[in-house]
XYZ file of C-alpha atoms in Angstrom:
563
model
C 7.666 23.757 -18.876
C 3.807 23.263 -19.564
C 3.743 26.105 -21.755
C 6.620 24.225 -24.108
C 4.559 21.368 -23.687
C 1.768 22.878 -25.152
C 3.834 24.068 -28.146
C 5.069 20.997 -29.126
C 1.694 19.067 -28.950
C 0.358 22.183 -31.301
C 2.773 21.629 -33.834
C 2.951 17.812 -34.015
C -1.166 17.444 -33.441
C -1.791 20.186 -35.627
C -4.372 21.326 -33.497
C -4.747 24.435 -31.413
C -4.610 24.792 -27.331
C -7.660 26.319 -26.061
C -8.856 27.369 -22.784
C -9.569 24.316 -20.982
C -12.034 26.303 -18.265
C -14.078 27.721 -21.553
C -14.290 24.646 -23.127
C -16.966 21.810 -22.078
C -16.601 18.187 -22.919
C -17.490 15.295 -21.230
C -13.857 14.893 -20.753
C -13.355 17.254 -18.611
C -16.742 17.143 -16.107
C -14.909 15.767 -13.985
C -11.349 17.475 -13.944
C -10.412 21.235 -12.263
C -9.862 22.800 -15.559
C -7.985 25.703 -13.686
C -5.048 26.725 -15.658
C -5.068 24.179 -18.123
C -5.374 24.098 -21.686
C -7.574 21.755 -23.942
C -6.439 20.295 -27.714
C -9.776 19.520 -29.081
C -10.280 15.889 -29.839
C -7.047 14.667 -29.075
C -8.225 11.965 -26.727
C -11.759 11.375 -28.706
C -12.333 7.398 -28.731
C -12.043 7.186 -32.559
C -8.372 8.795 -32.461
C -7.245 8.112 -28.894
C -4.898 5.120 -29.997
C -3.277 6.700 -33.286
C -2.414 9.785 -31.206
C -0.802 7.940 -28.205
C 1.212 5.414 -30.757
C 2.225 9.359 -32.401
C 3.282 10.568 -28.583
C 4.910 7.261 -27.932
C 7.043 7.926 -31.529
C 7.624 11.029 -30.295
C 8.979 10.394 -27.332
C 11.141 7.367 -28.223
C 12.787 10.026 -31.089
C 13.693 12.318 -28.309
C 15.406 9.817 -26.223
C 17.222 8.160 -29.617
C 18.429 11.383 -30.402
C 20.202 11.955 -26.590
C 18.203 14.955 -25.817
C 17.456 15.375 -21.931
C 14.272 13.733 -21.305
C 12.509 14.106 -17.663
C 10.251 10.878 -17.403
C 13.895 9.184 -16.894
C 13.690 10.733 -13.510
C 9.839 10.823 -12.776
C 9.690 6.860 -13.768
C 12.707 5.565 -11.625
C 12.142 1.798 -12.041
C 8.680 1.840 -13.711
C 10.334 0.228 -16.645
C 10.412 -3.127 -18.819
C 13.731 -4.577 -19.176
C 14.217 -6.760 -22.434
C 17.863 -8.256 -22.040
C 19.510 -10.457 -24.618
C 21.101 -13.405 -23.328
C 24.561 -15.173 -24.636
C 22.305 -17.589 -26.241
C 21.011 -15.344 -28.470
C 17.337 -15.635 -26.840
C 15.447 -12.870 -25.087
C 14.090 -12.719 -21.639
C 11.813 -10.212 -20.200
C 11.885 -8.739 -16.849
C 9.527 -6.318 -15.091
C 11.518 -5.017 -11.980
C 8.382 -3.212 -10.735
C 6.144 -6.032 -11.342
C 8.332 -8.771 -10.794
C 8.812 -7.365 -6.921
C 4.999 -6.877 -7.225
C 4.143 -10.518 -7.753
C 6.386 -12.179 -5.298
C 4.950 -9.834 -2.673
C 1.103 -10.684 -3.461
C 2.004 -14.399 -3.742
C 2.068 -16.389 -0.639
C 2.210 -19.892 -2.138
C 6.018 -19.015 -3.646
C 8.650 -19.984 -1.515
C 11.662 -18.324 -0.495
C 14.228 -20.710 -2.318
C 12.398 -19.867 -5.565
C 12.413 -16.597 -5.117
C 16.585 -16.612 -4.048
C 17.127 -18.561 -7.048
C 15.158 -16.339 -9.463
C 17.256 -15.111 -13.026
C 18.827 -11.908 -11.768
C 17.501 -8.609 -13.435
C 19.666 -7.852 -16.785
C 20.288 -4.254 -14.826
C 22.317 -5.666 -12.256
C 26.029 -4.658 -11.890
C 26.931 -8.039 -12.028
C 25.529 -9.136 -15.336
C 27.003 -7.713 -19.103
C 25.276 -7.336 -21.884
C 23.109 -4.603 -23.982
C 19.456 -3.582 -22.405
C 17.126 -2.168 -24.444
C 14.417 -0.354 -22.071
C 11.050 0.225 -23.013
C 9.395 2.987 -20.993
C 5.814 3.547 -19.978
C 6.061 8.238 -20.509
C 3.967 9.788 -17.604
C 1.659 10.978 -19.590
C 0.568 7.492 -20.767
C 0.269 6.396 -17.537
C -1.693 9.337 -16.781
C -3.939 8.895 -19.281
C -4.263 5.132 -18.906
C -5.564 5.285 -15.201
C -7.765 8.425 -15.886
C -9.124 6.604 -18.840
C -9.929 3.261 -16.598
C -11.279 5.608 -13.782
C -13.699 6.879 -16.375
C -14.562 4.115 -18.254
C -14.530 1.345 -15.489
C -15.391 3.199 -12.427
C -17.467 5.808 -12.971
C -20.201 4.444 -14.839
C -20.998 2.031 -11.800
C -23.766 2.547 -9.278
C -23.101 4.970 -5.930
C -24.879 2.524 -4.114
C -24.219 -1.401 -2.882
C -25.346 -3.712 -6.160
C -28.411 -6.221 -5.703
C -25.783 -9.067 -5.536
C -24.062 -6.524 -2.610
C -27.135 -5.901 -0.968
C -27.796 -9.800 -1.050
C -24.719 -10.539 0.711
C -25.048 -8.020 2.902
C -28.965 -8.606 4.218
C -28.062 -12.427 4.247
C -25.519 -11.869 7.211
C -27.105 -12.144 11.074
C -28.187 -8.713 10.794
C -29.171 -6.592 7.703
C -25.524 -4.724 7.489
C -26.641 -2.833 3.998
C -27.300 0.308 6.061
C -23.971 -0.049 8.042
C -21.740 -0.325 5.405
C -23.520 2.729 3.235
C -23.149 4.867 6.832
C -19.796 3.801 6.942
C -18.434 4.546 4.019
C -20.062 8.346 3.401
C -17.773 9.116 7.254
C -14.895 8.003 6.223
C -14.570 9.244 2.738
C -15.753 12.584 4.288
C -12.927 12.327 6.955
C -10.474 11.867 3.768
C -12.275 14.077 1.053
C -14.223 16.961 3.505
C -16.344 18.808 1.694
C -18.517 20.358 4.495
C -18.282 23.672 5.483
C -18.042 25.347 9.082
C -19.859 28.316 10.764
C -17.333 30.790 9.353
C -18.090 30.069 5.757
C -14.991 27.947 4.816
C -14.797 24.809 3.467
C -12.662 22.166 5.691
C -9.894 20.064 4.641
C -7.620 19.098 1.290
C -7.028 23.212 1.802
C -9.763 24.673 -0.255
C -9.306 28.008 -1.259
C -11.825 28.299 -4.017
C -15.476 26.939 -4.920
C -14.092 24.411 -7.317
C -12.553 22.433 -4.082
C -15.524 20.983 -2.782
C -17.399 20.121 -6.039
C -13.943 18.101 -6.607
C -13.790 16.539 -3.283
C -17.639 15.664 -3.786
C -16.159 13.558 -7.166
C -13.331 11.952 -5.498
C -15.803 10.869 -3.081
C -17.936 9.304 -5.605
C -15.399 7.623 -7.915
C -13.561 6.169 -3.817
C -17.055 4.746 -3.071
C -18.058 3.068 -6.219
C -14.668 1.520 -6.336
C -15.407 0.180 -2.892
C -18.549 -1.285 -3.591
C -17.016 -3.004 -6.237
C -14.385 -4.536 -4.714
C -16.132 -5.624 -1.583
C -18.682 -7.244 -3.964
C -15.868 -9.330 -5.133
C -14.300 -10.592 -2.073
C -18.093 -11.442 -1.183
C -18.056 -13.785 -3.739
C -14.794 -15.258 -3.669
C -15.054 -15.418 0.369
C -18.071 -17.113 -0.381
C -16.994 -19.756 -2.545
C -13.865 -21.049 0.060
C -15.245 -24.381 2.046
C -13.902 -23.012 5.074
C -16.370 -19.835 5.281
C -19.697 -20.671 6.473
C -20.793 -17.387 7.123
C -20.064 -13.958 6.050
C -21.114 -12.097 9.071
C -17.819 -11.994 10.873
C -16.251 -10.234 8.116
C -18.568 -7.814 7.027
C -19.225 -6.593 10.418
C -15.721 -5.899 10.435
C -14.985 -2.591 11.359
C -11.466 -2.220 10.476
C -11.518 -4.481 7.580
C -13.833 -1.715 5.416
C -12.243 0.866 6.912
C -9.294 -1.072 5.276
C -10.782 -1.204 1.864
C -12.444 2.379 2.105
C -8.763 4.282 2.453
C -7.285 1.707 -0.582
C -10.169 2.946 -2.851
C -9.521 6.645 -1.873
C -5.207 6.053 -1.898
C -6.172 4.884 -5.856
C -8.717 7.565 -6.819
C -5.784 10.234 -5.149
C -3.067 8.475 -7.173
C -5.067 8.644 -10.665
C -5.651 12.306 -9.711
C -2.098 13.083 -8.562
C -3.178 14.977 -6.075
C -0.035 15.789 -3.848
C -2.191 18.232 -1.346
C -3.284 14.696 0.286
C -0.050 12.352 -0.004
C 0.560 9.092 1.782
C -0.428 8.305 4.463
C -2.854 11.074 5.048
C -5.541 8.139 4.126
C -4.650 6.409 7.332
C -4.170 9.374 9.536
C -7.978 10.117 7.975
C -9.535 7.018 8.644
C -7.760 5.957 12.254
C -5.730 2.867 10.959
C -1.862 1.791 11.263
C 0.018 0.835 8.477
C 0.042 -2.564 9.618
C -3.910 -2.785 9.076
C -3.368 -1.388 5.308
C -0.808 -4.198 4.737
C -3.558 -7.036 5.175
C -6.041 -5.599 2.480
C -3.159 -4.454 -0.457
C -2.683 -8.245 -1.616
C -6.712 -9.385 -1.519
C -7.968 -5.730 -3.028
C -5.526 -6.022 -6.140
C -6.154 -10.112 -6.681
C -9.803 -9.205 -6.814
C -9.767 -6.054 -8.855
C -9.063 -7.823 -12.206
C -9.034 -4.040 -14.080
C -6.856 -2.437 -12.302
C -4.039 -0.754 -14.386
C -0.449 -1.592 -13.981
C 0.816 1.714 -12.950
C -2.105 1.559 -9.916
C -0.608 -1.591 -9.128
C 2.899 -0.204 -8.917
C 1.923 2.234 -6.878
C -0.003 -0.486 -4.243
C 3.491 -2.366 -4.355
C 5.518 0.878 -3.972
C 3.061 1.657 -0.537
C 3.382 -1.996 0.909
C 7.170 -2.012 0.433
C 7.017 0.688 2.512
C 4.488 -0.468 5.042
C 6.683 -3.329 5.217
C 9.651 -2.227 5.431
C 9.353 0.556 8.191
C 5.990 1.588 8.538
C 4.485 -1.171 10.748
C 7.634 -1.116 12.956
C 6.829 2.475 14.060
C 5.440 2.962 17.482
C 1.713 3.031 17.586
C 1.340 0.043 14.798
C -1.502 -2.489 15.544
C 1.589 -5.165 14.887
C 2.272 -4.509 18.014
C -0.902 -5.719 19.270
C -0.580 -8.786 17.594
C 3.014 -9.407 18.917
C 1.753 -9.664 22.433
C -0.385 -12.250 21.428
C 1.011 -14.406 18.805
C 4.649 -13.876 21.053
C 3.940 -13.334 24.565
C 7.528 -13.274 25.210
C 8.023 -9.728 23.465
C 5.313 -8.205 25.870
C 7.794 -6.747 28.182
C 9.875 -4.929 25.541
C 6.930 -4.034 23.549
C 5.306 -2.403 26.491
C 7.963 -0.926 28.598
C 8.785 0.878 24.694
C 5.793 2.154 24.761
C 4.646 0.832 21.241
C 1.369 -0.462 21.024
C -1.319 1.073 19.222
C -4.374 2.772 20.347
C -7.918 1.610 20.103
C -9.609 2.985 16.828
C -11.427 5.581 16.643
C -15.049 5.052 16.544
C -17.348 6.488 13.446
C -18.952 9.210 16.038
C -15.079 10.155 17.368
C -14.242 10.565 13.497
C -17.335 12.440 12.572
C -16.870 15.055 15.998
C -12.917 14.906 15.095
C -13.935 16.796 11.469
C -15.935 19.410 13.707
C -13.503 19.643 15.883
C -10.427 20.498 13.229
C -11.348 23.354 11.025
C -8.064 22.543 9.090
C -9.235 18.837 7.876
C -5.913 17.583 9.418
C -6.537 15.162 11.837
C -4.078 14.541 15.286
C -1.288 12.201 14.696
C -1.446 8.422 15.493
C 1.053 9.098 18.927
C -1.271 12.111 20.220
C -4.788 10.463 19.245
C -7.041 10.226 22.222
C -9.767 7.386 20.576
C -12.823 6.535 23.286
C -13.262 2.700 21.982
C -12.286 0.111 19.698
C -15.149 0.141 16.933
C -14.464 -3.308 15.790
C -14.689 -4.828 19.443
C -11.133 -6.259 19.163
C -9.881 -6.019 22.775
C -6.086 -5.291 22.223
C -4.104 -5.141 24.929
C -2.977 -1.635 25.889
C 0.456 0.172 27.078
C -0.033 0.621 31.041
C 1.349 3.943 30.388
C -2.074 5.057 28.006
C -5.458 4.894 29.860
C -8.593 5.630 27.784
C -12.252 4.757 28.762
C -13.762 2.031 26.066
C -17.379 2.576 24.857
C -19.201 1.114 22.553
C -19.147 1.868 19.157
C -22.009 2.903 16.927
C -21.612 -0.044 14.856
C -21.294 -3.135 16.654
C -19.309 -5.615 15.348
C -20.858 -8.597 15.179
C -18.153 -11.485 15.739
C -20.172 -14.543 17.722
C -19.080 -17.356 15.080
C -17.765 -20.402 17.070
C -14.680 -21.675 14.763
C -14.872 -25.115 13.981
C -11.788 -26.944 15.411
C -8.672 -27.438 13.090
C -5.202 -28.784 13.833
C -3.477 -26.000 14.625
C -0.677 -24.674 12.895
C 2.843 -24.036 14.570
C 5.802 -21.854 13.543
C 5.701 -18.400 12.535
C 9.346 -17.795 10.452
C 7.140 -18.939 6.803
C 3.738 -18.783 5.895
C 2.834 -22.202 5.124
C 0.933 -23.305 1.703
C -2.381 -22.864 3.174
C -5.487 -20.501 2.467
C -6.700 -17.858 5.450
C -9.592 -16.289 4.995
C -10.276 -12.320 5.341
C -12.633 -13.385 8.274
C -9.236 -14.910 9.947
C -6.609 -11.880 8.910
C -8.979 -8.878 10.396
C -10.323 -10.846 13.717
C -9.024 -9.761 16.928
C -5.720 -11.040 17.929
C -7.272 -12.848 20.460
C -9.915 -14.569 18.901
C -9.310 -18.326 17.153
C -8.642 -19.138 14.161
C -12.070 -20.190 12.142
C -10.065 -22.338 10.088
C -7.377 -24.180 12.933
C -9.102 -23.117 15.947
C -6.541 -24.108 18.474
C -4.479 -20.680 17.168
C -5.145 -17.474 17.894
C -5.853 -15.145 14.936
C -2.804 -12.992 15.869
C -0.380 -16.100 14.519
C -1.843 -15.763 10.890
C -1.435 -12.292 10.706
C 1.912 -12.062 11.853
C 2.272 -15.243 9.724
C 1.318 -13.601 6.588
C 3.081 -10.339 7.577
C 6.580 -12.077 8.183
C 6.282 -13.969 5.241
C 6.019 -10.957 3.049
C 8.986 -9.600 5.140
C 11.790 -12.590 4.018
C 10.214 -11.956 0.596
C 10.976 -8.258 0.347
C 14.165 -8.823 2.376
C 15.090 -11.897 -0.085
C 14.986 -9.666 -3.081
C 17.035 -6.832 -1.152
C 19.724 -8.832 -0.052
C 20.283 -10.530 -3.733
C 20.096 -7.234 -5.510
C 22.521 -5.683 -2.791
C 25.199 -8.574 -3.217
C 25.112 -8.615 -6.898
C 25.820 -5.064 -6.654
C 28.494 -5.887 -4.586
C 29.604 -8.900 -6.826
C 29.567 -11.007 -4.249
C 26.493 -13.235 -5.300
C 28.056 -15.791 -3.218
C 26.466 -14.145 0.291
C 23.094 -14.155 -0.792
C 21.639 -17.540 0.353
C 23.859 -16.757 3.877
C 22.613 -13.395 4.452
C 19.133 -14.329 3.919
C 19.410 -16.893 6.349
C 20.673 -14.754 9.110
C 18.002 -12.435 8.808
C 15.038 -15.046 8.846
C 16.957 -16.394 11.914
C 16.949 -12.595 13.827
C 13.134 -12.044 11.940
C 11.868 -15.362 14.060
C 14.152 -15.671 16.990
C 14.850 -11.755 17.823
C 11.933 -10.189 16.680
C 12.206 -7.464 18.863
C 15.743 -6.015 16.591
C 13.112 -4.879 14.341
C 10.985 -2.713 16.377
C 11.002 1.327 15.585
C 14.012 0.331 12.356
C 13.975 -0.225 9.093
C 14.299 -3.622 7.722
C 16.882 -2.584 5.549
C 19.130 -1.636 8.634
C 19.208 -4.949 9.341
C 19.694 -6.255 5.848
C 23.118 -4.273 5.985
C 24.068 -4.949 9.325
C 23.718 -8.871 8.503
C 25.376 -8.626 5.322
C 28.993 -6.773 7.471
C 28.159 -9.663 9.489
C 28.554 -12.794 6.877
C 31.469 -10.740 5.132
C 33.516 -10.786 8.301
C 32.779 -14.421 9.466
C 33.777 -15.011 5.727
C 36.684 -13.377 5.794
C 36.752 -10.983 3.136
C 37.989 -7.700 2.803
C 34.717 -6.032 3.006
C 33.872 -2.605 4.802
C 31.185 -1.550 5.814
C 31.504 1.621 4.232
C 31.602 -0.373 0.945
C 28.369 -1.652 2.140
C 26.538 1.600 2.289
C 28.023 3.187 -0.163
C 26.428 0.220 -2.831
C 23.458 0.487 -0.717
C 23.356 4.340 -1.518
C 22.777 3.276 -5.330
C 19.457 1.015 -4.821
C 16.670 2.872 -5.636
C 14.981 2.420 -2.169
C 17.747 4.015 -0.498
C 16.841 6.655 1.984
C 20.073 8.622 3.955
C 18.351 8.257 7.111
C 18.428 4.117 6.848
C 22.188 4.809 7.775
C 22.210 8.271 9.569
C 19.915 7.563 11.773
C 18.838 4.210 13.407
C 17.113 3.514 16.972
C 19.387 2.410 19.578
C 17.733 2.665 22.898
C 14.624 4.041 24.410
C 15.106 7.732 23.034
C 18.434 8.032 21.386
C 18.859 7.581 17.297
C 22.538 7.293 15.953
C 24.589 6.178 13.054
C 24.466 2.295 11.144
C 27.614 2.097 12.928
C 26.632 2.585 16.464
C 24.021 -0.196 15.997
């Protein structure tokens, strides 16, 4: 495949492959050259833009002309959809980024989003579509290029204006954060070696390995520093943060940050030897902690390419969705808090999370495993929780608590608010990061009569009946039964806020079907649930095991059907 590849860029470039590994460029100081080949200034500044508008040409000829072409099955629904309408006037939908937007936007409401135009690929609508594609290899090129020109020419150290933040909290945290962040991109990118002579981790078989790992590490922390400089300022600039300290001594908050800088620098890279989530397996988080930082880190990275920011929506569709149901997710932990009645359940299943490991448990954990794999969430032993949040704990997992080596230092009294009630839909109102990463337990700095648990399960539920809103409209156009949709919906936000505890160890889109064979029986219509699944089976987030297997007691998994 690569070397026809090769071929056809020689001919229509005019320009010769050459050895990539005997060639040196500044385009490539940063790239394993192994086994590729290198077309001599293909990608210089001067040309770079006539070239890709040729390779766009190129490939838009291919696909005119009917011949087979792959990216239709690497892209799946990273596409632009320009419909015509009966009117005669065009409307533009991104699928992708449409789904995107309504996720990282908390101030839209759920009617809005049930009454939005439906997508011109739907079953239900007619019409011609004209798609406009974005080729993998113009995405590829478009991240590498940002990671180059963006990233990489920043500073591998906190800015001044960083550094000013930092030393202006209730103790100097500059030295923390820089500590910090060299453990845990060495838990995700190892590069040391042990006494044997090998190199640990990302399963290095050759000298090029670490030198690459040593990059990654770079580009990871620069982004980082970046971004955290940003939601200094912004945090700054909200009325109802006083003081930064709470935040930035935030142990699981960077950590947070760190592993979405690394998940982006492995996605430009495509490197599949370190897939998701191997970041949070790395670092010691659940994919509940990822889902608070997704929404904040791409508001306040203004550069960020499009296809990075598919890929941040394609991971927290799946933290939502299943993810941070899973035994061992820190939404657990919150549950007990914010909805003391689901204790019971929650415990006697077994499904809270661990503490986190500390930064001395991570650093002895990379000793420990010569294979750079760290133990899974459900056999990880941590000795404390490094971000002093004092979560409550299965009776059924003991573990000794010590201190960590960076003390989180979380001594703000909250001013008092009116506190806010209900937790079925976030209401229009701004949290800060200080309020999202606190311990459960702790109030609310900006409505201090609530525990900090309610706003993150606020937040997280809200984003929930968002994702599930979209679902359930896509599913019943599909079914052509439109008609549904506003019913459905409601039936889930009823089970989402008054039985919670349907949703723990499933996927949310067992429930979406198992509402939806609901509403068409109570409606009457000849409906089976085996037409149900079998539409399902066509929406691109379909996974078999959805409907082959589902949880249905303590340790037995069965059929959609036996649910």
């Amino acid at each position: 495949m690569m070397g026809k590849s090769y071929k056809v860029i020689e001919v229509f470039f005019s320009r010769k492959a050459i050895n990539a590994s005997e060639f040196k460029t500044v385009n490539l100081d940063k790239i394993d050259t192994d086994g590729l080949m290198y077309f001599k200034d293909l990608v210089d500044d001067e040309i770079f833009q006539s070239n890709l508008e040729k390779l766009e040409k190129l490939s838009s000829t291919t696909g005119c002309q009917g011949e087979l072409d792959l990216e239709m099955f690497l892209t799946s629904n990273d596409y632009v959809l320009n419909a015509e309408n009966s009117s005669g006037s065009s409307a533009n939908f991104g699928c992708s980024k449409r789904v995107f937007e309504t996720l990282a936007s908390p101030t839209k409401t759920i009617k809005n989003m049930l009454a939005a135009p439906s997508s011109p690929s739907s079953p239900a609508n007619g019409g011609s579509i004209k798609i406009v594609q974005m080729t993998p290899v113009t995405s590829a090129m478009t991240t590498a290029k940002w990671l180059r020109d963006v990233i990489s020419s920043l500073p591998d150290k906190p800015s001044s204006k960083l550094e000013e933040f930092l030393s202006s909290c209730d103790t100097d945290l500059t030295s923390d954060v820089v500590k910090r962040v060299s453990i845990i991109l060495e838990a995700i990118f190892p590069t040391k070696s042990i006494d044997r002579g090998t190199s640990i981790g990302l399963n290095c078989a050759n000298a090029f390995d670490i030198p690459w790992a040593e990059a990654r590490k770079m580009e990871a922390s620069k982004l980082y520093y970046r971004v955290l400089e940003a939601i200094c300022r912004a945090e700054s600039q909200n009325n109802n943060v006083n003081n930064l300290t709470p935040l930035l001594s935030n142990e699981r908050f960077h950590r947070c940050l760190i592993a979405c800088s690394a998940e982006l620098v492995l996605a430009t890279h495509k490197t599949v030897i370190m897939m998701f989530p191997a970041v949070l397996e790395s670092t010691g988080l659940t994919a509940f902690d990822l889902s608070k930082i997704i929404e904040n880190f791409v508001r306040h990275e203004e550069t960020l390419p499009r296809e990075l920011k598919r890929h941040l929506n394609s991971l927290e569709e799946q933290l939502l969705e299943s993810m941070s149901w899973e035994k061992g997710s820190s939404l657990y932990n919150s549950l007990v808090v914010a909805r003391p009645s689901l204790s019971t359940e929650i415990n006697s299943l077994g499904l809270l999370a661990e503490p986190m490991p500390s930064l001395d448990g991570i650093v002895a954990r990379q000793s420990i495993h010569p294979d750079g794999l760290p133990p899974t969430p459900s056999k990880r032993r941590p000795s404390a929780g490094p971000d002093g949040n004092c979560y409550p704990q299965s009776p059924k997992r003991s573990c000794t608590e010590s201190r960590n080596s960076l003390v989180e230092r979380n001594s703000q009294t909250p001013p008092p608010k009116q506190s806010q009630t209900g937790l079925s839909i976030l209401k229009a109102k701004y949290h800060p990061l200080q309020a999202t990463f606190a311990s459960p337990t702790v109030s609310n700095p900006v409505s201090g009569n609530e525990k900090c648990a309610v706003v993150g399960v606020q937040i997280f539920f809200s984003k929930i009946l968002k994702l599930a809103a979209i679902r359930i409209r896509n599913l019943c156009e599909r079914l052509r039964h439109e008609e549904l949709t506003v019913s459905v919906y409601n039936i889930f936000k009823q089970i989402l806020d008054q039985q919670t505890a349907l949703f723990f160890n499933r996927h949310v889109d067992q429930i979406i079907l198992c509402c939806l064979y609901g509403v068409a029986k109570v409606s009457q219509l000849s409906l089976t649930f085996k037409e149900i699944v079998n539409n399902y089976k066509r929406e691109p987030q379909c996974k078999p095991e959805v409907f082959r297997s589902i949880f249905v007691g303590s340790t037995n998994r069965n059929g959609v059907c036996i649910f």
